CSV table of C-alpha atoms in Angstrom, one decimal:
chain,number,residue,atom,x,y,z
S,1,GLN,CA,-196.8,-89.8,-52.3
S,2,SER,CA,-199.5,-90.0,-54.9
S,3,VAL,CA,-202.2,-87.5,-54.8
S,4,LEU,CA,-204.9,-90.0,-55.3
S,5,THR,CA,-204.7,-92.9,-52.6
S,6,GLN,CA,-205.5,-96.6,-53.3
S,7,PRO,CA,-204.9,-99.5,-51.4
S,8,PRO,CA,-201.6,-101.5,-52.2
S,9,SER,CA,-203.4,-104.7,-52.6
S,10,ALA,CA,-206.6,-106.6,-53.0
S,11,SER,CA,-207.4,-110.1,-53.5
S,12,GLY,CA,-210.3,-112.4,-54.3
S,13,THR,CA,-211.3,-115.9,-55.5
S,14,PRO,CA,-212.6,-116.9,-58.9
S,15,GLY,CA,-216.3,-115.7,-59.2
S,16,GLN,CA,-216.2,-113.3,-56.5
S,17,ARG,CA,-216.9,-109.7,-56.7
S,18,VAL,CA,-214.0,-107.4,-55.5
S,19,THR,CA,-213.9,-103.6,-55.0
S,20,MET,CA,-211.0,-101.2,-54.8
S,21,SER,CA,-210.9,-97.6,-53.7
S,22,CYS,CA,-209.3,-94.5,-54.8
S,23,SER,CA,-209.4,-91.6,-52.4
S,24,GLY,CA,-208.7,-87.9,-53.5
S,25,SER,CA,-210.2,-84.5,-53.0
S,26,GLY,CA,-212.3,-81.6,-54.1
S,27,SER,CA,-209.9,-80.5,-56.7
S,28,ASN,CA,-209.6,-84.0,-58.6
S,29,ILE,CA,-212.2,-86.7,-58.0
S,30,ARG,CA,-215.2,-84.4,-56.8
S,31,SER,CA,-214.8,-82.0,-59.6
S,32,ASN,CA,-213.7,-84.3,-62.5
S,33,TYR,CA,-214.0,-87.5,-64.3
S,34,VAL,CA,-212.2,-90.7,-62.7
S,35,TYR,CA,-210.4,-93.0,-65.0
S,36,TRP,CA,-209.4,-96.6,-64.4
S,37,PHE,CA,-206.6,-98.4,-66.0
S,38,GLN,CA,-205.5,-101.8,-65.9
S,39,GLN,CA,-201.8,-103.1,-66.3
S,40,LEU,CA,-201.2,-106.7,-66.8
S,41,PRO,CA,-197.9,-108.0,-65.8
S,42,GLY,CA,-195.3,-107.1,-68.2
S,43,MET,CA,-197.8,-105.0,-70.4
S,44,VAL,CA,-198.7,-101.6,-71.2
S,45,PRO,CA,-201.5,-99.9,-69.3
S,46,LYS,CA,-205.0,-100.2,-70.8
S,47,LEU,CA,-208.1,-97.8,-70.4
S,48,LEU,CA,-210.7,-99.6,-68.4
S,49,ILE,CA,-213.3,-97.1,-67.5
S,50,TYR,CA,-213.9,-93.5,-68.4
S,51,LYS,CA,-216.1,-90.8,-68.0
S,52,ASN,CA,-218.7,-92.2,-65.4
S,53,ASN,CA,-218.6,-95.7,-65.9
S,54,GLN,CA,-218.1,-95.9,-69.6
S,55,ARG,CA,-216.1,-99.0,-71.0
S,56,PRO,CA,-214.0,-99.0,-74.1
S,57,SER,CA,-214.8,-101.6,-76.8
S,58,GLY,CA,-213.8,-104.8,-75.6
S,59,VAL,CA,-214.0,-104.3,-72.0
S,60,PRO,CA,-216.5,-106.6,-70.3
S,61,ASP,CA,-219.2,-105.2,-68.2
S,62,ARG,CA,-217.7,-107.2,-65.2
S,63,PHE,CA,-216.0,-103.9,-64.5
S,64,SER,CA,-217.7,-101.1,-63.2
S,65,ASP,CA,-217.1,-97.9,-61.1
S,66,SER,CA,-218.8,-95.5,-59.0
S,67,LYS,CA,-218.0,-92.2,-57.4
S,68,SER,CA,-219.2,-90.4,-54.2
S,69,GLY,CA,-217.8,-87.1,-53.2
S,70,THR,CA,-213.9,-87.4,-53.1
S,71,SER,CA,-213.8,-91.1,-53.5
S,72,ALA,CA,-214.2,-93.5,-56.2
S,73,SER,CA,-214.3,-97.3,-56.5
S,74,LEU,CA,-213.8,-100.0,-59.2
S,75,ALA,CA,-215.7,-103.1,-58.9
S,76,ILE,CA,-215.1,-106.5,-60.6
S,77,SER,CA,-217.6,-108.9,-60.6
S,78,GLY,CA,-217.3,-112.7,-61.5
S,79,LEU,CA,-213.4,-112.4,-60.8
S,80,ARG,CA,-211.4,-114.3,-63.3
S,81,SER,CA,-207.8,-115.5,-63.2
S,82,GLU,CA,-206.9,-113.2,-66.1
S,83,ASP,CA,-207.9,-110.0,-63.9
S,84,GLU,CA,-204.7,-110.4,-62.0
S,85,ALA,CA,-203.1,-107.1,-62.7
S,86,ASP,CA,-202.3,-103.6,-61.3
S,87,TYR,CA,-205.1,-101.1,-61.3
S,88,TYR,CA,-204.7,-97.4,-61.4
S,89,CYS,CA,-207.2,-94.5,-60.7
S,90,ALA,CA,-206.5,-91.2,-62.4
S,91,ALA,CA,-208.4,-87.7,-62.6
S,92,TRP,CA,-207.5,-84.4,-63.7
S,93,ASP,CA,-206.6,-82.0,-60.6
S,94,ASP,CA,-207.8,-78.3,-61.0
S,95,SER,CA,-205.6,-77.1,-58.6
S,96,LEU,CA,-202.3,-78.7,-60.0
S,97,SER,CA,-203.5,-78.2,-63.5
S,98,ALA,CA,-202.2,-81.9,-64.1
S,99,VAL,CA,-203.2,-85.3,-64.3
S,100,VAL,CA,-202.9,-87.4,-61.0
S,101,PHE,CA,-202.5,-91.1,-60.7
S,102,GLY,CA,-203.2,-93.4,-57.6
S,103,GLY,CA,-200.4,-95.5,-56.6
S,104,GLY,CA,-202.0,-98.6,-57.9
S,105,THR,CA,-203.8,-101.5,-56.5
S,106,LYS,CA,-202.3,-105.1,-57.1
S,107,LEU,CA,-205.1,-107.5,-57.6
S,108,THR,CA,-204.3,-111.1,-56.6
S,109,VAL,CA,-206.7,-113.8,-57.8
S,110,LEU,CA,-206.3,-116.7,-55.1
B,1,GLU,CA,-205.0,-99.2,-86.5
B,2,VAL,CA,-203.9,-96.7,-83.9
B,3,GLN,CA,-200.1,-96.9,-83.1
B,4,LEU,CA,-197.6,-94.9,-81.0
B,5,VAL,CA,-194.1,-95.7,-81.2
B,6,GLU,CA,-191.7,-94.1,-78.7
B,7,SER,CA,-188.0,-93.7,-79.3
B,8,GLY,CA,-184.9,-92.0,-78.0
B,9,GLY,CA,-184.5,-93.7,-74.6
B,10,GLY,CA,-181.1,-94.4,-73.3
B,11,LEU,CA,-178.6,-93.9,-70.6
B,12,VAL,CA,-177.8,-90.4,-69.6
B,13,GLN,CA,-175.6,-88.8,-67.0
B,14,PRO,CA,-177.4,-86.9,-64.3
B,15,GLY,CA,-177.6,-83.3,-65.5
B,16,GLY,CA,-177.8,-84.4,-68.9
B,17,SER,CA,-180.5,-84.0,-71.8
B,18,LEU,CA,-182.4,-86.2,-73.9
B,19,ARG,CA,-185.2,-86.0,-76.4
B,20,LEU,CA,-187.9,-88.6,-76.8
B,21,SER,CA,-190.1,-89.1,-79.8
B,22,CYS,CA,-193.5,-90.5,-80.3
B,23,VAL,CA,-194.6,-91.1,-83.8
B,24,ALA,CA,-198.2,-91.7,-84.4
B,25,SER,CA,-200.2,-93.6,-87.2
B,26,GLY,CA,-203.8,-94.7,-87.8
B,27,PHE,CA,-205.6,-91.6,-86.7
B,28,THR,CA,-205.9,-88.0,-87.3
B,29,PHE,CA,-203.0,-86.7,-85.1
B,30,ASN,CA,-204.2,-82.9,-84.6
B,31,ASP,CA,-207.7,-84.2,-83.5
B,32,HIS,CA,-206.5,-85.7,-80.3
B,33,TYR,CA,-204.3,-85.1,-77.1
B,34,ILE,CA,-201.0,-86.9,-76.6
B,35,ASP,CA,-199.8,-87.4,-73.0
B,36,TRP,CA,-196.4,-88.7,-71.7
B,37,VAL,CA,-196.6,-91.1,-68.7
B,38,ARG,CA,-193.8,-92.7,-67.1
B,39,GLN,CA,-193.0,-95.5,-64.9
B,40,ALA,CA,-190.1,-96.3,-62.8
B,41,PRO,CA,-189.0,-99.8,-62.5
B,42,GLY,CA,-191.4,-101.6,-60.1
B,43,LYS,CA,-193.3,-98.5,-59.5
B,44,GLY,CA,-196.6,-97.0,-60.4
B,45,LEU,CA,-197.7,-94.5,-63.4
B,46,GLU,CA,-196.6,-91.2,-63.1
B,47,TRP,CA,-198.2,-88.4,-65.6
B,48,VAL,CA,-195.4,-86.1,-67.2
B,49,GLY,CA,-197.1,-83.7,-69.5
B,50,ARG,CA,-199.9,-83.2,-72.1
B,51,SER,CA,-200.2,-81.6,-75.5
B,52,ARG,CA,-203.6,-81.0,-76.3
B,53,ASN,CA,-205.2,-80.9,-79.8
B,54,LYS,CA,-205.6,-78.3,-82.4
B,55,ALA,CA,-209.0,-77.4,-81.2
B,56,ASN,CA,-207.3,-76.6,-78.0
B,57,THR,CA,-204.6,-74.7,-79.5
B,58,TYR,CA,-201.9,-77.2,-78.8
B,59,SER,CA,-201.9,-76.2,-75.2
B,60,THR,CA,-199.7,-78.0,-72.7
B,61,ASP,CA,-199.4,-78.8,-69.1
B,62,TYR,CA,-196.8,-80.6,-67.0
B,63,ALA,CA,-196.2,-82.3,-63.6
B,64,ALA,CA,-194.8,-80.4,-61.2
B,65,SER,CA,-191.9,-82.7,-61.0
B,66,VAL,CA,-190.7,-81.8,-64.3
B,67,LYS,CA,-192.0,-78.2,-65.0
B,68,GLY,CA,-189.2,-76.0,-66.1
B,69,ARG,CA,-187.2,-79.0,-67.1
B,70,PHE,CA,-189.1,-81.0,-69.6
B,71,THR,CA,-190.8,-79.4,-72.8
B,72,ILE,CA,-193.3,-81.1,-75.2
B,73,SER,CA,-193.6,-80.0,-78.7
B,74,ARG,CA,-195.3,-81.4,-81.6
B,75,ASP,CA,-195.0,-81.6,-85.5
B,76,ASP,CA,-198.3,-82.3,-87.0
B,77,SER,CA,-196.8,-82.7,-90.5
B,78,GLU,CA,-194.6,-85.7,-89.1
B,79,LYS,CA,-197.3,-87.0,-86.6
B,80,SER,CA,-195.0,-86.9,-84.0
B,81,LEU,CA,-194.6,-85.6,-80.4
B,82,TYR,CA,-191.5,-84.8,-78.7
B,83,LEU,CA,-190.4,-84.7,-75.0
B,84,GLN,CA,-187.3,-82.6,-74.5
B,85,MET,CA,-185.9,-83.5,-71.2
B,86,ASN,CA,-183.1,-81.4,-69.5
B,87,SER,CA,-181.4,-81.3,-66.2
B,88,LEU,CA,-182.2,-85.0,-65.7
B,89,THR,CA,-181.8,-86.6,-62.3
B,90,THR,CA,-181.8,-90.4,-61.3
B,91,GLU,CA,-185.3,-89.7,-60.2
B,92,ASP,CA,-186.3,-89.5,-63.9
B,93,SER,CA,-185.2,-92.9,-64.7
B,94,ALA,CA,-188.4,-94.6,-66.0
B,95,VAL,CA,-189.9,-96.3,-69.1
B,96,TYR,CA,-191.7,-93.4,-70.6
B,97,TYR,CA,-195.0,-94.0,-72.4
B,98,CYS,CA,-196.7,-91.5,-75.0
B,99,ALA,CA,-200.6,-92.2,-74.9
B,100,ARG,CA,-203.4,-90.9,-77.1
B,101,GLY,CA,-206.0,-88.8,-75.3
B,102,TYR,CA,-208.9,-89.4,-77.4
B,103,CYS,CA,-211.3,-86.7,-78.1
B,104,ASP,CA,-214.8,-87.1,-79.7
B,105,LYS,CA,-217.4,-84.4,-80.3
B,106,SER,CA,-217.9,-83.9,-76.8
B,107,GLY,CA,-214.2,-83.4,-76.0
B,108,TYR,CA,-211.6,-85.6,-74.3
B,109,VAL,CA,-212.6,-89.0,-73.6
B,110,GLY,CA,-209.5,-90.7,-72.1
B,111,LEU,CA,-205.9,-92.2,-72.7
B,112,ASP,CA,-207.1,-95.0,-74.9
B,113,SER,CA,-204.1,-96.1,-77.0
B,114,TRP,CA,-200.6,-96.3,-75.4
B,115,GLY,CA,-197.2,-97.0,-77.0
B,116,GLN,CA,-194.7,-99.6,-75.9
B,117,GLY,CA,-192.4,-97.2,-74.0
B,118,THR,CA,-188.8,-96.2,-74.0
B,119,LEU,CA,-186.5,-96.7,-71.3
B,120,VAL,CA,-184.6,-93.8,-69.7
B,121,THR,CA,-181.8,-94.4,-67.4
B,122,VAL,CA,-180.1,-91.5,-65.7
B,123,SER,CA,-177.1,-92.8,-64.1
B,124,SER,CA,-173.2,-91.9,-63.7
């Protein structure tokens, strides 16, 4: 069981906007930054979002995140077939003194 | 170009030990954190541990699942990070990634560069 909870799957059609949630607690999401990673099939994870909706160079602004209390969400607008991947949220947990990951959401582009 | 290359994976019997290496290039090694993250076949990402940078006295933290069994060390002269894994169980079977925790003037930013991973299989 992951400390952060993500829905196992999500789907959308090209051009659509999809969101996926990440639920945690006061010791992780509420207190610390949330990070989002994208893992394309057969590939290494890639940092997608960091520190309050910041994107590394090369990540399109179609990707954005938000946080409220103990939950965070990743939004992808203008969905494209190449967005089909696993998405993971992560945060530092003050109680565990550890990074905690969500179980991941598999995004299917229909 | 930032590069991280892991090595040392392989097949080991339950109760055995293994030492993984992560060699870095393309950046100032002691300015940044290095994390180990693992992924069992067909499963999600699991954080294993962290070695912070020189500014944070190279302090380490570990996931509860490996604390007391795994030890992270680093050799800045070799730009290398090591993960000593003892008392291995089948639950430790996974691809082990090392990832750079990029730090700028304001502090830790995120795991922005990942190696290709090395596979550890614990089986009798």
